[in-house]
C-alpha positions as YAML, in Angstrom:
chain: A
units: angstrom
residues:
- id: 1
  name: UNK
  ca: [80.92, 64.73, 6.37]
- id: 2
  name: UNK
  ca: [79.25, 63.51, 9.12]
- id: 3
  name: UNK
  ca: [75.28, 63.38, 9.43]
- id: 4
  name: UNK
  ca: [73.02, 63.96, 11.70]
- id: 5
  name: UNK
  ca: [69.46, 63.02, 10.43]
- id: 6
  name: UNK
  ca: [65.98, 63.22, 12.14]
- id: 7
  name: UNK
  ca: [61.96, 62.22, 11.17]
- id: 8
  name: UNK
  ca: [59.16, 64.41, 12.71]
- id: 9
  name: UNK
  ca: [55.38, 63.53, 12.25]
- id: 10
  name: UNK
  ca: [52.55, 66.07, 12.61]
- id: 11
  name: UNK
  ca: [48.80, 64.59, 12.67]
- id: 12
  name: UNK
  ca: [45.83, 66.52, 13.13]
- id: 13
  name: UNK
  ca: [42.05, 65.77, 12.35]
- id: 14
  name: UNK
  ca: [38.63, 64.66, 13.56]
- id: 15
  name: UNK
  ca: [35.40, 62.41, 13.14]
- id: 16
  name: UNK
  ca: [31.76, 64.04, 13.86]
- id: 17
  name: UNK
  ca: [28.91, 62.78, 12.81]
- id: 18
  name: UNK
  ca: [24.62, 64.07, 12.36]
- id: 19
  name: UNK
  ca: [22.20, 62.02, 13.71]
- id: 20
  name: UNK
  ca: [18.52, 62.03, 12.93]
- id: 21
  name: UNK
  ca: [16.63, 59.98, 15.68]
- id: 22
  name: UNK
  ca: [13.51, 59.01, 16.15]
- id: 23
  name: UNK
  ca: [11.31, 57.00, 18.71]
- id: 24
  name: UNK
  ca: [8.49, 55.55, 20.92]
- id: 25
  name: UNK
  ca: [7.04, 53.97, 23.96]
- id: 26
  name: UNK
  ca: [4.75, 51.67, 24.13]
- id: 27
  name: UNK
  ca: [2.44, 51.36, 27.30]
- id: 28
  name: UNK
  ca: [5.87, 52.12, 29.75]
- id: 29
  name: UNK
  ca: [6.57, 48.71, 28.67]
- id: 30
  name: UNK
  ca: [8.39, 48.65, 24.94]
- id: 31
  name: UNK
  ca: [10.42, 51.34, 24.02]
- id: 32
  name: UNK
  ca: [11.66, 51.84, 20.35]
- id: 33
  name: UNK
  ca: [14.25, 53.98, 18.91]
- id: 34
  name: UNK
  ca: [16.23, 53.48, 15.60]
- id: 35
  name: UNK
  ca: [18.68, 56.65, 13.75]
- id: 36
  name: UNK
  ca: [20.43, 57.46, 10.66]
- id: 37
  name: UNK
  ca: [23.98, 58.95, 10.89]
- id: 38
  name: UNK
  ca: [25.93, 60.85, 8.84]
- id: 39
  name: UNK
  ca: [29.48, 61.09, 9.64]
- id: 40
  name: UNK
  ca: [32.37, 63.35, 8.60]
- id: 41
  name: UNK
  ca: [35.94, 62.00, 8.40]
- id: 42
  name: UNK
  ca: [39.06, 64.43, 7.86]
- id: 43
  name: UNK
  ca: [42.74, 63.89, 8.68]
- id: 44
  name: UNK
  ca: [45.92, 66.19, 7.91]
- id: 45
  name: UNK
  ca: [49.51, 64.39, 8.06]
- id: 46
  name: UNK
  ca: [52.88, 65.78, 7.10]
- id: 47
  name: UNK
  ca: [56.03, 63.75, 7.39]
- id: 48
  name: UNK
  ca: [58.98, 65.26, 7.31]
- id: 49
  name: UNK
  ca: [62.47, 63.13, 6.78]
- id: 50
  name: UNK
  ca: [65.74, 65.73, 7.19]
- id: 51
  name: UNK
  ca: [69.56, 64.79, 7.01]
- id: 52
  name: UNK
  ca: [72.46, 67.75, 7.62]
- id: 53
  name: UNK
  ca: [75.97, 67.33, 7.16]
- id: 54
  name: UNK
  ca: [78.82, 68.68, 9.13]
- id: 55
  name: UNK
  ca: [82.52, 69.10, 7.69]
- id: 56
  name: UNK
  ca: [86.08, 69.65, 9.36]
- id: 57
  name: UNK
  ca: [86.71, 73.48, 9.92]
- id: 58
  name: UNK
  ca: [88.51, 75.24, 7.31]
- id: 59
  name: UNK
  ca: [92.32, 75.04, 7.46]
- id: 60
  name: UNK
  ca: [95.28, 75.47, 4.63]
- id: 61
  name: UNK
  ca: [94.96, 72.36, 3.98]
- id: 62
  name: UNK
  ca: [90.84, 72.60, 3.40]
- id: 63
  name: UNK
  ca: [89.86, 76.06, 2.95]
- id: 64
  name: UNK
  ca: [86.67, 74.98, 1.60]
- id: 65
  name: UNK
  ca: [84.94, 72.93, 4.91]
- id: 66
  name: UNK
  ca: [86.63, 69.67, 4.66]
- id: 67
  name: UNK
  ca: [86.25, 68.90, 0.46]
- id: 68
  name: UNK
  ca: [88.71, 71.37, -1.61]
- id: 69
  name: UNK
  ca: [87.54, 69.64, -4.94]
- id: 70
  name: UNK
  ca: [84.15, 70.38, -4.42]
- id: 71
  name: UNK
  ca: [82.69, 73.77, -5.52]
- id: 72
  name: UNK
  ca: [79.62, 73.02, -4.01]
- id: 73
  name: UNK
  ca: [78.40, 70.96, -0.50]
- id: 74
  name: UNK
  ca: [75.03, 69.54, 0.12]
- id: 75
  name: UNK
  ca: [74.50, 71.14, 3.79]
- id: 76
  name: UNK
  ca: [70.87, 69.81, 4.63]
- id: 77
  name: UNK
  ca: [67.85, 68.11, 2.59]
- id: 78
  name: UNK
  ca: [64.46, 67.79, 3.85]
- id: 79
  name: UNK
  ca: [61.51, 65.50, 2.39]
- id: 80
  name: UNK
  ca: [58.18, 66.31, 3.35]
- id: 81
  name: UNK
  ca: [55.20, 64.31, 2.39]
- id: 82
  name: UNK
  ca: [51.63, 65.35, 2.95]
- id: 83
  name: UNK
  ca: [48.36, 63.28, 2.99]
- id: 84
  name: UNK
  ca: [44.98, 64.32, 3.27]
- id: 85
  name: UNK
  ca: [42.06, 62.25, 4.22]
- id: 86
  name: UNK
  ca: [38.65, 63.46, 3.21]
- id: 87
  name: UNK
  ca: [35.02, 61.98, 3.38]
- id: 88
  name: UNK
  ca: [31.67, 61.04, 4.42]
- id: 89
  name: UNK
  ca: [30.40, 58.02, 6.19]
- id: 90
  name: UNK
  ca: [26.50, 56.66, 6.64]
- id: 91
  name: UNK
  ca: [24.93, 54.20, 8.89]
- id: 92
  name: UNK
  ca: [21.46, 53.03, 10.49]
- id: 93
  name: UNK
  ca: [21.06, 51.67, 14.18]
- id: 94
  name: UNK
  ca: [18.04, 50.46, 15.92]
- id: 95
  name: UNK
  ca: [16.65, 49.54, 19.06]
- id: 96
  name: UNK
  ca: [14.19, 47.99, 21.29]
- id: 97
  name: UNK
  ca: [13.57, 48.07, 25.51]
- id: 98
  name: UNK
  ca: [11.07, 46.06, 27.07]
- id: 99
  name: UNK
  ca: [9.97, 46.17, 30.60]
- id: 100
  name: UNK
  ca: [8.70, 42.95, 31.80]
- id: 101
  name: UNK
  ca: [8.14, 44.33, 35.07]
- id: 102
  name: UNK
  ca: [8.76, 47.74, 36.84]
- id: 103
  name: UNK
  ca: [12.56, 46.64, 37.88]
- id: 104
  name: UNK
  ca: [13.90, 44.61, 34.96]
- id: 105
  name: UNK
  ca: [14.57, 46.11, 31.85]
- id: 106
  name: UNK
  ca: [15.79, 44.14, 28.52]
- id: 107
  name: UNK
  ca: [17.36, 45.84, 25.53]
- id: 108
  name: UNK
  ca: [18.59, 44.86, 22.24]
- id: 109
  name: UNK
  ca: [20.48, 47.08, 19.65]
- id: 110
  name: UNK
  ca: [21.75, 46.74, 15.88]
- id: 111
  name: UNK
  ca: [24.22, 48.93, 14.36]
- id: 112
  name: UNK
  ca: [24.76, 48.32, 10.28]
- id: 113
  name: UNK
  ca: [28.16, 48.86, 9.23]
- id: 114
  name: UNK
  ca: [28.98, 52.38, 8.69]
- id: 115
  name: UNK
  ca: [29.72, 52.86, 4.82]
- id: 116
  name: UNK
  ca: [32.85, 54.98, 3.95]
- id: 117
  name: UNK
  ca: [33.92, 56.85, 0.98]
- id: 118
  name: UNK
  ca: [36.91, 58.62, 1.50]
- id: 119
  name: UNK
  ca: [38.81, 60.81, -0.63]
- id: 120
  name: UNK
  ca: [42.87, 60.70, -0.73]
- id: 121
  name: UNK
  ca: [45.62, 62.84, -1.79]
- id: 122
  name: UNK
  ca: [49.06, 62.55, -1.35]
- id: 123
  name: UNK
  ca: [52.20, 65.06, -2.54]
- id: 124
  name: UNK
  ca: [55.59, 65.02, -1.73]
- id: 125
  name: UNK
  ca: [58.37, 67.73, -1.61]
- id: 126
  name: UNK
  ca: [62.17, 67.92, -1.58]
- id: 127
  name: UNK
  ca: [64.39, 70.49, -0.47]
- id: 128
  name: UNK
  ca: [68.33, 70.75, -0.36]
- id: 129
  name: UNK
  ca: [70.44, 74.10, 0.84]
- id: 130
  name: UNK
  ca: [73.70, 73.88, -0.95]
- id: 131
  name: UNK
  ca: [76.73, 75.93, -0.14]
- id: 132
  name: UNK
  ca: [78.60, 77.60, -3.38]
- id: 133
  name: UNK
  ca: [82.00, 77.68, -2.07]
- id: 134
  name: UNK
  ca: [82.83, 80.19, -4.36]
- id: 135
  name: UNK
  ca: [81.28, 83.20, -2.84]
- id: 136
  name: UNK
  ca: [80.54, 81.13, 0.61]
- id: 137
  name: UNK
  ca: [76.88, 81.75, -0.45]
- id: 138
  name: UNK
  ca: [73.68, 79.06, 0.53]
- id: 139
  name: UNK
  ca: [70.52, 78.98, -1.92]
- id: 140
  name: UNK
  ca: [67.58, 76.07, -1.25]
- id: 141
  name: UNK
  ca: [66.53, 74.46, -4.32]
- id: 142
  name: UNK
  ca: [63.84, 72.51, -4.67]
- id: 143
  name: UNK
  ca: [61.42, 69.67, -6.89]
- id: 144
  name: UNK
  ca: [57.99, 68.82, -5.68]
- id: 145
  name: UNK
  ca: [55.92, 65.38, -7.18]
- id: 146
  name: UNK
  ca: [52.57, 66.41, -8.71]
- id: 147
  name: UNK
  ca: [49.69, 65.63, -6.30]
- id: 148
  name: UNK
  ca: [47.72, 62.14, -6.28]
- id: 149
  name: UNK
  ca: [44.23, 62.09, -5.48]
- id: 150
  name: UNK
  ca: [42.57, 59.13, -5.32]
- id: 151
  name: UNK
  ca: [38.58, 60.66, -5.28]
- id: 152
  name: UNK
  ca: [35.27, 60.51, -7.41]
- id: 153
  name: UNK
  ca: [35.84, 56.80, -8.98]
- id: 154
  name: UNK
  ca: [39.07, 55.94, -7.42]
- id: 155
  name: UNK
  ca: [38.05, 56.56, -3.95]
- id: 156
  name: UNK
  ca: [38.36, 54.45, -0.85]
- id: 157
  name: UNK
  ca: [34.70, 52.99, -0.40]
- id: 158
  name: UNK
  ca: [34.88, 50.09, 2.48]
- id: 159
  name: UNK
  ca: [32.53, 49.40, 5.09]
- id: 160
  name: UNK
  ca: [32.94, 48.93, 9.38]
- id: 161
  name: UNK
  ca: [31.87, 46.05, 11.35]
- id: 162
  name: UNK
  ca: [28.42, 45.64, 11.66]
- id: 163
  name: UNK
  ca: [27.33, 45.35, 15.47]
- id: 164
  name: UNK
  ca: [24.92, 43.30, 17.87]
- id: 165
  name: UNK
  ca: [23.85, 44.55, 21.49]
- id: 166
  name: UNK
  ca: [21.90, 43.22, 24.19]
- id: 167
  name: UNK
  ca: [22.05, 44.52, 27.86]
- id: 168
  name: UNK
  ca: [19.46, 43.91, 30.96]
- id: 169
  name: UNK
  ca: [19.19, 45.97, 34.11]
- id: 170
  name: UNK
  ca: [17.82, 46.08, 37.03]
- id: 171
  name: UNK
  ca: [16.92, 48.66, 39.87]
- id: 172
  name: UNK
  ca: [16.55, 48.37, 43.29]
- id: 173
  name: UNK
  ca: [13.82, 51.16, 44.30]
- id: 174
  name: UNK
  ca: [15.27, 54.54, 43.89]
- id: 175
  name: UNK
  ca: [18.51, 53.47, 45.75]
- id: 176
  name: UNK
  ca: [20.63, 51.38, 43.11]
- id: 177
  name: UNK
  ca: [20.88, 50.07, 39.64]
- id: 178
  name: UNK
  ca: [22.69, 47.22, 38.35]
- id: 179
  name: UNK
  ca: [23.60, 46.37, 34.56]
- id: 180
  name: UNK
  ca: [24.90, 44.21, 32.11]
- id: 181
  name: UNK
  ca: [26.03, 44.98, 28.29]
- id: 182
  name: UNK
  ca: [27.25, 42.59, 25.92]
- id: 183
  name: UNK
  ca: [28.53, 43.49, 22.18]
- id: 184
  name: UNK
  ca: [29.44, 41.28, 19.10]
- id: 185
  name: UNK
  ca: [31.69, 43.31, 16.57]
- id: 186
  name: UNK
  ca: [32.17, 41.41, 13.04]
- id: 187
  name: UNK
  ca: [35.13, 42.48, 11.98]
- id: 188
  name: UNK
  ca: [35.64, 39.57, 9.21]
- id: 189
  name: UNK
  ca: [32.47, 41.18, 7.80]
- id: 190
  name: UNK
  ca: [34.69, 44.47, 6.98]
- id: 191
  name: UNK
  ca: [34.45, 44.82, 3.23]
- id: 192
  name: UNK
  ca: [36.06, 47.06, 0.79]
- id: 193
  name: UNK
  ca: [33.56, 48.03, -2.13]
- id: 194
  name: UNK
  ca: [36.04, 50.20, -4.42]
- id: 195
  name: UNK
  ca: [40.32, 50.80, -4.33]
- id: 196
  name: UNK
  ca: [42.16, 53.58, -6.63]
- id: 197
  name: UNK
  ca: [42.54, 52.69, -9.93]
- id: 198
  name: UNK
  ca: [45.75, 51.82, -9.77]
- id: 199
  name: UNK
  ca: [45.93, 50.32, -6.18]
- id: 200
  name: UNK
  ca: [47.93, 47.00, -5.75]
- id: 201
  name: UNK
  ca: [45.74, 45.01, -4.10]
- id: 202
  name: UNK
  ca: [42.17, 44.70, -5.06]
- id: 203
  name: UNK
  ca: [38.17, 44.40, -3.34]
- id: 204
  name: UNK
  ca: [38.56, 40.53, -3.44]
- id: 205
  name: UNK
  ca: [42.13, 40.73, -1.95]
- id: 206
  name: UNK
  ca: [40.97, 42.52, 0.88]
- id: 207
  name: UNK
  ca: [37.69, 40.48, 1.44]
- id: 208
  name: UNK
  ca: [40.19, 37.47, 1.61]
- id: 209
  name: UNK
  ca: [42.49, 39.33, 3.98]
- id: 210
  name: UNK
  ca: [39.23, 40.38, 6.40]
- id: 211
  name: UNK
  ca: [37.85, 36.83, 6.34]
- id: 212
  name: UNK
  ca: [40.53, 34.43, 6.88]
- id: 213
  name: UNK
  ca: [42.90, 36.57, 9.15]
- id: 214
  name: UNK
  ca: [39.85, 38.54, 11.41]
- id: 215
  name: UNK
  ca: [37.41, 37.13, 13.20]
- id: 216
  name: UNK
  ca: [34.05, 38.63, 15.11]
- id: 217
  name: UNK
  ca: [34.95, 40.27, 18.69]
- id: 218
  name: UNK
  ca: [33.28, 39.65, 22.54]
- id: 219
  name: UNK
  ca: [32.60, 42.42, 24.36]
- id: 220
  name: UNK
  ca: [31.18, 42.31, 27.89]
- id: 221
  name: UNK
  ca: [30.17, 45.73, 30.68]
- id: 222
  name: UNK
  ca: [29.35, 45.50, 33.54]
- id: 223
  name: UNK
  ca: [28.58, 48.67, 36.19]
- id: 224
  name: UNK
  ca: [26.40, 49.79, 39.11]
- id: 225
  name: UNK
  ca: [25.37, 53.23, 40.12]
- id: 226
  name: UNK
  ca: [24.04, 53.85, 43.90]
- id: 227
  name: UNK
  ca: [22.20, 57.53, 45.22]
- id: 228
  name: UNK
  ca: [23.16, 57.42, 48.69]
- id: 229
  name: UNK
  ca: [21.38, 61.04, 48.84]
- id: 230
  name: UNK
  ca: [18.73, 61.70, 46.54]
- id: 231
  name: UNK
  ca: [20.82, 64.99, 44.76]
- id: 232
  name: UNK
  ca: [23.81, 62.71, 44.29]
- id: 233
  name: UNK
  ca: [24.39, 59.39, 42.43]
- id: 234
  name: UNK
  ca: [27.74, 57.71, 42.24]
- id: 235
  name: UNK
  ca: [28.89, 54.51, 39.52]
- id: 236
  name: UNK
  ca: [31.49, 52.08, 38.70]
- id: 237
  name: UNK
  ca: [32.17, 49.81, 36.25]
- id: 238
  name: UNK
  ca: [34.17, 48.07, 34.21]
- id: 239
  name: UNK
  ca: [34.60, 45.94, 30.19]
- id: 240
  name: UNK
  ca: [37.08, 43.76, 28.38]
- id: 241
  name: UNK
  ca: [36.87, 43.01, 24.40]
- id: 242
  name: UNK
  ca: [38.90, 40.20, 23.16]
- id: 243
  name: UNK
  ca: [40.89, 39.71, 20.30]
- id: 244
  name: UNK
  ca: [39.41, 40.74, 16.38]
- id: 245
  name: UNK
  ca: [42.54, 38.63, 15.12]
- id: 246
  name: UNK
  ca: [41.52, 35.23, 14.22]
- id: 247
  name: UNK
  ca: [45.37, 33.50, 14.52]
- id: 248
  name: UNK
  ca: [46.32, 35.84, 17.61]
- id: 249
  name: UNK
  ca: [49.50, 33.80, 18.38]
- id: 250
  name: UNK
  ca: [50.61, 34.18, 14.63]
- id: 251
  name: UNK
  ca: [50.15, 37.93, 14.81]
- id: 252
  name: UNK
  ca: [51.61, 39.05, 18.00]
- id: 253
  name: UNK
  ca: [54.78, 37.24, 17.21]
- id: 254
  name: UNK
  ca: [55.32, 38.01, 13.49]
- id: 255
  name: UNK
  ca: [58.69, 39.18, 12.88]
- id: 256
  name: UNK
  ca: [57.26, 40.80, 9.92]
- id: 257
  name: UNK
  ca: [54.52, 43.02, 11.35]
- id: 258
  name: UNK
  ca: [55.03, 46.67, 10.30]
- id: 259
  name: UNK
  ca: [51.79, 48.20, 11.69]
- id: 260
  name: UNK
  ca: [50.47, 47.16, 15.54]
- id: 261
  name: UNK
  ca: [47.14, 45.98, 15.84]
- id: 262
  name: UNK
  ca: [44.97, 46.00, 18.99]
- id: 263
  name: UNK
  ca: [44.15, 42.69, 19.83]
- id: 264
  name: UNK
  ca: [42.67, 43.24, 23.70]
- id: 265
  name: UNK
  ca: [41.32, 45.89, 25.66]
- id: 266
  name: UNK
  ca: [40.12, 46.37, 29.10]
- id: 267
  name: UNK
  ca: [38.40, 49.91, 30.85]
- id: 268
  name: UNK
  ca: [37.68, 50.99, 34.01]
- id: 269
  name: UNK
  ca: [35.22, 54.41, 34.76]
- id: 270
  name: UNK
  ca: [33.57, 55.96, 37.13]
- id: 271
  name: UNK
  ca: [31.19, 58.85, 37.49]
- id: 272
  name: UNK
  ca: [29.14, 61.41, 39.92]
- id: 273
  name: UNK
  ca: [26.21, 62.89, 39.44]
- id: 274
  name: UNK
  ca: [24.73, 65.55, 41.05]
- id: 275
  name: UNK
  ca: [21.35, 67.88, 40.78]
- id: 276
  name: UNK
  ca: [21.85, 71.54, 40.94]
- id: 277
  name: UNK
  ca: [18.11, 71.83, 41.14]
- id: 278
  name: UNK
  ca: [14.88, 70.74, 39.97]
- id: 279
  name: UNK
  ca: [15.92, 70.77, 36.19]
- id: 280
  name: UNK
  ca: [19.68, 70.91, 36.03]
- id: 281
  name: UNK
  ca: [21.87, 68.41, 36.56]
- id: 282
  name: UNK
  ca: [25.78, 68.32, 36.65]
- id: 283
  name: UNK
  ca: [27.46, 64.67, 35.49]
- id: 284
  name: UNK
  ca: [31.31, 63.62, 35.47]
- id: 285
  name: UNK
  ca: [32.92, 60.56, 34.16]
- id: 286
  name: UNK
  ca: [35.93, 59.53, 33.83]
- id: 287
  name: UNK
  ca: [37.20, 56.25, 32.11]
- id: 288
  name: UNK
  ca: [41.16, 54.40, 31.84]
- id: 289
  name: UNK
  ca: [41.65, 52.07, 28.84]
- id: 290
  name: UNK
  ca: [44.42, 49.78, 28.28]
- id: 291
  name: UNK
  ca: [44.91, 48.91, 24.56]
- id: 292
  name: UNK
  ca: [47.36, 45.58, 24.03]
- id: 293
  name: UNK
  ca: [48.71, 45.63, 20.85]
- id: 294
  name: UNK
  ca: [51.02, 43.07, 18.42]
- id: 295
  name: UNK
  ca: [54.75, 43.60, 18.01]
- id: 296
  name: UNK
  ca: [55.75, 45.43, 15.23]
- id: 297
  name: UNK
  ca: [59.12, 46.44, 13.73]
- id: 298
  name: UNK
  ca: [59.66, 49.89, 12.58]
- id: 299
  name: UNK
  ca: [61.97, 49.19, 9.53]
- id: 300
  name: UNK
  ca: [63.66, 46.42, 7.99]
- id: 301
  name: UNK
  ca: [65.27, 45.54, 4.82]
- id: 302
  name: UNK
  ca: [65.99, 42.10, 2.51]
- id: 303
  name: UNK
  ca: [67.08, 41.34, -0.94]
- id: 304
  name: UNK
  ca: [65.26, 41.74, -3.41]
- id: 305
  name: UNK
  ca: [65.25, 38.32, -4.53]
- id: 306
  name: UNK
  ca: [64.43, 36.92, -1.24]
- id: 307
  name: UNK
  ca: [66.51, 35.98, 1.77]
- id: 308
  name: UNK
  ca: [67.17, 36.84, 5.16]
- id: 309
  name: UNK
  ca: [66.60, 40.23, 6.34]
- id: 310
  name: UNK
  ca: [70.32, 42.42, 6.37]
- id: 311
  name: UNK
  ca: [68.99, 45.11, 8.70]
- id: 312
  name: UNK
  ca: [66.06, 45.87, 11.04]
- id: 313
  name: UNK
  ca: [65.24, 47.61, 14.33]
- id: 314
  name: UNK
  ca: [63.87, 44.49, 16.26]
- id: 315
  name: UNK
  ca: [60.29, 44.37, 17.38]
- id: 316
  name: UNK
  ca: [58.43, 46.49, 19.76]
- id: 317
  name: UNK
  ca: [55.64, 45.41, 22.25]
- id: 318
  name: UNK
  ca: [53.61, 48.73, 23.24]
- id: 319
  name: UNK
  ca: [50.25, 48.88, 24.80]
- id: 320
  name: UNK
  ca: [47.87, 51.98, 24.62]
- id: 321
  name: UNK
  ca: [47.18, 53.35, 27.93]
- id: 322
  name: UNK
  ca: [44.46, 56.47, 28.03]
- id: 323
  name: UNK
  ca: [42.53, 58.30, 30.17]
- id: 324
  name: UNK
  ca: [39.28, 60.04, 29.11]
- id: 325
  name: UNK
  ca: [37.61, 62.47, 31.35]
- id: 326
  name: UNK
  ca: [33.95, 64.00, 30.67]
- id: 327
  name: UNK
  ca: [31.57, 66.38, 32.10]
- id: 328
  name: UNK
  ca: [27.96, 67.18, 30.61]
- id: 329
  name: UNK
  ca: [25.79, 69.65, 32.16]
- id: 330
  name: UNK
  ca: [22.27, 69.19, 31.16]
- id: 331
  name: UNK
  ca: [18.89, 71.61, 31.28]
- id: 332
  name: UNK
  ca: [15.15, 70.14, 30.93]
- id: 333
  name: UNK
  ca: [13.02, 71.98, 29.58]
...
């Protein structure tokens, strides 16, 4: 028979999160703000893996599509594997502005890592449509796994980087502004606090993982933003974070990379702003990122024992280009 086989990947989801804020100024000159969020995480995949066969048309000498010893023919299977990503994240960020003087303004920021606990279920189901060639009749049959969860005790609890901010602007009169942002990311500070039960690899595995193989990550903004009439206000600007991957060289050309990571990013946006009136204002932004990410292979295969790989596809080398676009209109009250 000859086969004709295909894979088909369906991903849908989303991350919000609640924020309870709260702050103060101080004289015009110290401004403090600090909030607690409360995030919610949930992702839907299905995967589905299908192979159907084709036989020779039926002649004298194979009534029966191509096998006349066969009384039945596997015409098409399907597997289809879903996971399910469900959970709650918290975190805590603070704040502080001071004003030296009625131009310059100074700003430092702390973000604590964002604590996850994420529930995890995965099932998989198989289907085949076989032909009886007795009566030339096609039923589906079918088997189905039972369902894993991985939730309560054997949850995925890990933490995000933990973050550092400082940024200083200045303005020029009503006419201009100028700024400058600058971020440190600690991404060998991820931690995982609890696996599944039966997980391979453990909380100490993956602290060893984060903190010899990651390091923490550079990130520097810059923009301005000019009013050439006082209803309208135009900006530029533009960032670039370096690599989170301690060994970069090792990573981007590993042969045995499965899964890209980003390793360096750059972005570009620019906005308008206009008032519509005394208390209504209409903003748009728009923003191009580049992503750069390591090779990766998309399948391979080796002894079991060791060796040389006998098969793989080769490695890829994509980057991540996107393009956000934004628009807020905003009331004062």
């Amino acid at each position: 028979a000859g086969v004709d086989h295909y894979t088909m990947l369906r991903s849908k989801g989303s991350i919000g999160e609640y924020v309870l804020s709260v702050g103060a100024n101080i004289n015009n000159k110290i401004y403090i703000g600090a909030s607690l969020g409360i995030q919610s995480v949930y992702q839907r995949k299905y995967i589905d893996y299908v192979e159907e066969y084709f036989y020779d048309a039926p002649s004298q000498n194979t009534p029966d599509f191509g096998n006349s010893g066969l009384d039945y023919q596997l015409l098409r299977w399907k597997l289809n594997q879903s996971v399910i990503v469900d959970g709650t994240g918290v975190n805590f960020k603070a704040g502080i502005v001071y004003r030296p003087t009625a131009n310059l303004r100074l700003g430092a920021a702390i973000h604590t890592p964002t604590y996850y606990s994420l529930d995890y279920s995965y099932r998989a189901d198989i289907f085949s449509d076989i032909r009886n060639n007795a009566d030339n009749k096609v039923a589906t049959v079918g088997n189905a796994t039972p369902r894993a969860n991985n939730s309560g005790g054997n949850s995925w609890d890990f933490t995000s980087p933990a973050r550092l901010m400082f940024g200083a602007s200045y303005t020029f009169g009503t006419f201009a502004i100028v700024s400058i942002d600058y971020e440190r990311d600690w991404y060998n500070g991820i931690r995982v606090k609890n696996v599944p039960q039966y997980n391979y690899f453990s909380e100490e595995d993956y602290k060893a993982e984060f903190k010899h193989n990651f390091q923490g990550t550079n990130s520097i903004r810059a923009g301005v933003e000019v009013k050439p009439l006082p209803i309208l206000a135009l900006r530029v600007g533009g960032g670039y974070t370096d690599s989170m991957l301690k060994e970069r060289d090792f990573y981007v050309n590993d042969a045995y990379t499965s899964m890209p990571t980003t390793y360096e990013s750059y972005y570009f946006s620019a906005g308008a702003g206009v008032n519509l009136g005394r208390n209504t204002t209409l903003d748009l932004a728009y923003q191009y990122v580049t992503n750069k990410q390591t090779q990766y292979q998309l399948f391979f295969s080796r002894p079991e024992n060791g060796g040389d790989m006998e098969t793989w596809s080769g490695l890829y080398d994509t980057s991540l280009k996107r393009h956000y676009l934004a628009a807020t209109l905003s009331f004062r009250f």
